[in-house]
């Protein structure tokens, strides 16, 4: 066998779901945005999305208190800004201003949509039972926005250690999965 043991701390690099998203929140006076790649779909309709958001982040504090956010899906042109949003905290800077992102009012939540992102999901927190143990938030998508003019959006996928990829070729198979 050619395979070698892989450090358990590296497992996430194989399973990492995509795409990297930008989570926006609003605390009444301030807007914030952070990068997030640890998320998973949990149901189709209404769409449920589970997210791990560290209790060290400003986003965690705002989301737990205000119970709403927007998941914004960026494409590769925004990659540098996305990483900056993941390397800094809204506790000390206004990331919208510093990184030149445009907040747009959402319909159902106070958190803003990011105009530059090709899709935006307005979400409310519907289950916080796993927050204390795992920093795991279950969000329900209330409204979804998409720029349909983008036929092949090059989303950003995190491979860890500063490596990213964009989607490659697509192909069809007779899958029974929706
Ligand atoms: C590509 C990338 C993916 C990230 N994914 C997550 C994640 O899934 N969960 C998380 O808690 N932090 C994640 N982070 C780190 C947060 O974005 C980072 O802690 C950020 O500074 C929090 O900002 P805030 O304090 O303004 O909320 C990621 C960072 C990067 C660069």
Coordinates of C-alpha atoms and ligand atoms in Angstrom, one line a residue:
X1 CA 0.0 0.0 0.0
X2 CA 1.4 3.4 -1.0
X3 CA -0.6 5.3 1.5
X4 CA 0.8 6.8 4.7
X5 CA -0.8 7.8 7.9
X6 CA -2.3 11.3 7.8
X7 CA -2.3 13.5 10.9
X8 CA -5.9 13.7 12.2
X9 CA -5.4 17.5 12.3
X10 CA -5.2 17.4 8.5
X11 CA -8.4 15.4 7.9
X12 CA -10.4 18.6 7.3
X13 CA -8.4 19.2 4.2
X14 CA -9.9 16.1 2.6
X15 CA -13.5 16.7 3.6
X16 CA -13.6 20.5 3.5
X17 CA -16.9 21.5 1.9
X18 CA -17.0 24.4 -0.3
X19 CA -17.4 27.2 -1.1
X20 CA -15.8 29.6 1.3
X21 CA -18.5 32.1 2.2
X22 CA -18.6 35.5 3.8
X23 CA -21.0 35.7 6.8
X24 CA -22.3 39.2 7.5
X25 CA -23.9 40.3 10.8
X26 CA -25.2 43.5 12.3
X27 CA -25.2 44.4 16.0
X28 CA -27.4 47.5 15.8
X29 CA -24.5 50.0 15.3
X30 CA -21.9 48.0 13.4
X31 CA -21.8 45.7 10.4
X32 CA -19.4 42.8 10.3
X33 CA -18.2 40.2 7.9
X34 CA -16.1 37.0 8.4
X35 CA -14.8 34.2 6.1
X36 CA -16.3 30.7 6.8
X37 CA -15.6 27.4 5.2
X38 CA -16.9 24.9 7.8
X39 CA -20.6 24.7 6.8
X40 CA -22.9 22.0 5.5
X41 CA -26.4 21.7 4.0
X42 CA -28.8 20.0 6.4
X43 CA -32.2 20.1 4.5
X44 CA -33.7 21.2 1.2
X45 CA -36.7 23.3 1.9
X46 CA -36.7 25.3 3.9
X47 CA -33.0 25.1 3.4
X48 CA -31.1 24.5 6.6
X49 CA -27.3 25.2 6.8
X50 CA -25.1 24.1 9.7
X51 CA -22.1 26.3 10.5
X52 CA -19.1 26.1 12.8
X53 CA -18.4 29.7 14.0
X54 CA -15.7 30.0 16.6
X55 CA -16.6 31.5 19.9
X56 CA -13.5 33.7 19.6
X57 CA -15.0 35.6 16.7
X58 CA -17.0 38.8 16.9
X59 CA -19.4 37.1 14.5
X60 CA -20.2 34.5 17.1
X61 CA -21.1 37.1 19.7
X62 CA -23.4 39.0 17.2
X63 CA -25.0 35.9 15.8
X64 CA -25.8 34.4 19.2
X65 CA -27.3 37.7 20.4
X66 CA -29.2 38.8 17.2
X67 CA -29.9 35.4 15.8
X68 CA -29.6 36.3 12.1
X69 CA -27.0 36.7 9.4
X70 CA -26.4 36.6 5.7
X71 CA -24.3 34.0 4.0
X72 CA -22.7 35.6 1.0
X73 CA -21.0 33.5 -1.7
X74 CA -18.0 35.2 -3.3
X75 CA -16.1 34.3 -6.5
X76 CA -12.4 34.2 -7.2
X77 CA -12.1 37.9 -8.0
X78 CA -12.8 38.5 -4.3
X79 CA -10.4 35.9 -3.0
X80 CA -7.9 38.4 -1.4
X81 CA -10.6 40.3 0.3
X82 CA -12.2 37.0 1.6
X83 CA -8.9 36.0 3.2
X84 CA -8.5 39.4 4.7
X85 CA -12.0 39.1 6.2
X86 CA -10.8 35.9 7.7
X87 CA -7.5 37.3 9.1
X88 CA -9.0 40.3 10.9
X89 CA -11.7 40.9 13.5
X90 CA -14.6 43.3 13.3
X91 CA -13.9 44.1 16.9
X92 CA -11.1 46.3 15.8
X93 CA -11.8 47.3 12.2
X94 CA -14.7 48.0 9.9
X95 CA -14.0 45.4 7.2
X96 CA -16.6 46.8 4.8
X97 CA -14.7 50.1 4.7
X98 CA -11.2 48.8 4.9
X99 CA -11.6 46.1 2.3
X100 CA -14.0 48.0 0.0
X101 CA -17.1 45.7 0.2
X102 CA -20.5 47.2 -0.4
X103 CA -23.3 46.5 2.1
X104 CA -26.8 46.3 0.7
X105 CA -30.0 46.1 2.9
X106 CA -31.5 42.7 3.1
X107 CA -35.3 42.0 3.1
X108 CA -35.8 39.9 6.3
X109 CA -32.7 40.4 8.4
X110 CA -30.6 43.4 9.6
X111 CA -27.3 41.9 8.4
X112 CA -26.4 43.2 5.0
X113 CA -26.0 41.5 1.6
X114 CA -22.5 42.0 0.1
X115 CA -23.2 43.5 -3.4
X116 CA -19.9 42.1 -4.9
X117 CA -20.9 38.4 -4.0
X118 CA -22.8 36.5 -6.7
X119 CA -25.3 35.0 -4.3
X120 CA -26.6 35.9 -0.8
X121 CA -28.7 33.9 1.7
X122 CA -30.6 35.7 4.4
X123 CA -30.7 33.4 7.4
X124 CA -32.1 33.2 10.9
X125 CA -30.7 31.1 13.7
X126 CA -33.2 28.2 14.3
X127 CA -31.2 25.9 16.5
X128 CA -28.5 26.8 18.9
X129 CA -28.4 23.6 21.0
X130 CA -25.0 22.6 19.7
X131 CA -23.5 26.1 20.0
X132 CA -22.1 25.7 23.6
X133 CA -20.5 22.3 22.8
X134 CA -19.4 22.7 19.1
X135 CA -19.9 26.3 18.1
X136 CA -22.4 24.8 15.7
X137 CA -25.3 27.1 14.5
X138 CA -28.2 25.7 12.5
X139 CA -29.5 28.4 10.2
X140 CA -32.6 28.5 8.1
X141 CA -32.5 30.4 4.8
X142 CA -35.4 32.9 4.6
X143 CA -34.5 34.4 1.2
X144 CA -31.9 33.7 -1.4
X145 CA -30.5 36.0 -4.1
X146 CA -28.5 35.2 -7.1
X147 CA -26.9 37.0 -10.1
X148 CA -28.1 34.8 -12.9
X149 CA -25.9 36.5 -15.4
X150 CA -23.0 34.6 -13.9
X151 CA -23.2 31.3 -15.7
X152 CA -20.0 29.6 -14.3
X153 CA -19.3 31.3 -11.0
X154 CA -15.8 30.5 -9.9
X155 CA -16.4 29.9 -6.2
X156 CA -13.4 29.6 -3.8
X157 CA -12.7 26.3 -2.1
X158 CA -10.4 26.1 0.9
X159 CA -7.8 23.4 1.1
X160 CA -6.1 24.7 4.2
X161 CA -2.7 26.2 4.8
X162 CA -3.3 29.1 2.5
X163 CA -4.3 26.9 -0.5
X164 CA -7.5 27.4 -2.4
X165 CA -9.0 26.0 -5.6
X166 CA -11.8 27.0 -7.9
X167 CA -14.2 24.5 -9.5
X168 CA -13.0 22.6 -12.5
X169 CA -15.0 20.8 -15.2
X170 CA -18.6 19.8 -14.7
X171 CA -20.2 16.5 -15.9
X172 CA -23.6 14.8 -15.7
X173 CA -24.5 11.4 -14.4
X174 CA -28.0 9.8 -13.8
X175 CA -27.9 10.5 -10.1
X176 CA -31.2 10.2 -8.2
X177 CA -30.0 12.9 -5.8
X178 CA -31.9 16.1 -6.4
Ligands
LIG1 C1 -10.6 30.7 4.2 C2 -11.0 30.9 5.6 C3 -12.0 30.1 6.1 C4 -12.4 30.2 7.4 N1 -13.4 29.4 7.9 C5 -13.9 29.6 9.2 C6 -14.9 28.8 9.7 O1 -15.5 28.0 9.0 N2 -15.3 29.0 11.0 C7 -14.7 29.9 11.8 O2 -15.1 30.1 13.0 N3 -13.7 30.7 11.3 C8 -13.3 30.6 10.1 N4 -12.3 31.4 9.6 C9 -11.7 32.4 10.5 C10 -12.6 33.6 10.7 O3 -12.9 34.2 9.4 C11 -11.7 34.6 11.5 O4 -11.6 34.1 12.8 C12 -12.3 36.0 11.5 O5 -11.2 36.8 11.9 C13 -13.4 36.2 12.4 O6 -13.8 37.6 12.2 P1 -14.7 38.4 13.3 O7 -14.0 38.4 14.6 O8 -14.8 39.8 12.7 O9 -16.0 37.7 13.4 C14 -11.9 31.2 8.3 C15 -10.9 32.1 7.7 C16 -10.4 31.9 6.4 C17 -9.4 32.7 5.9

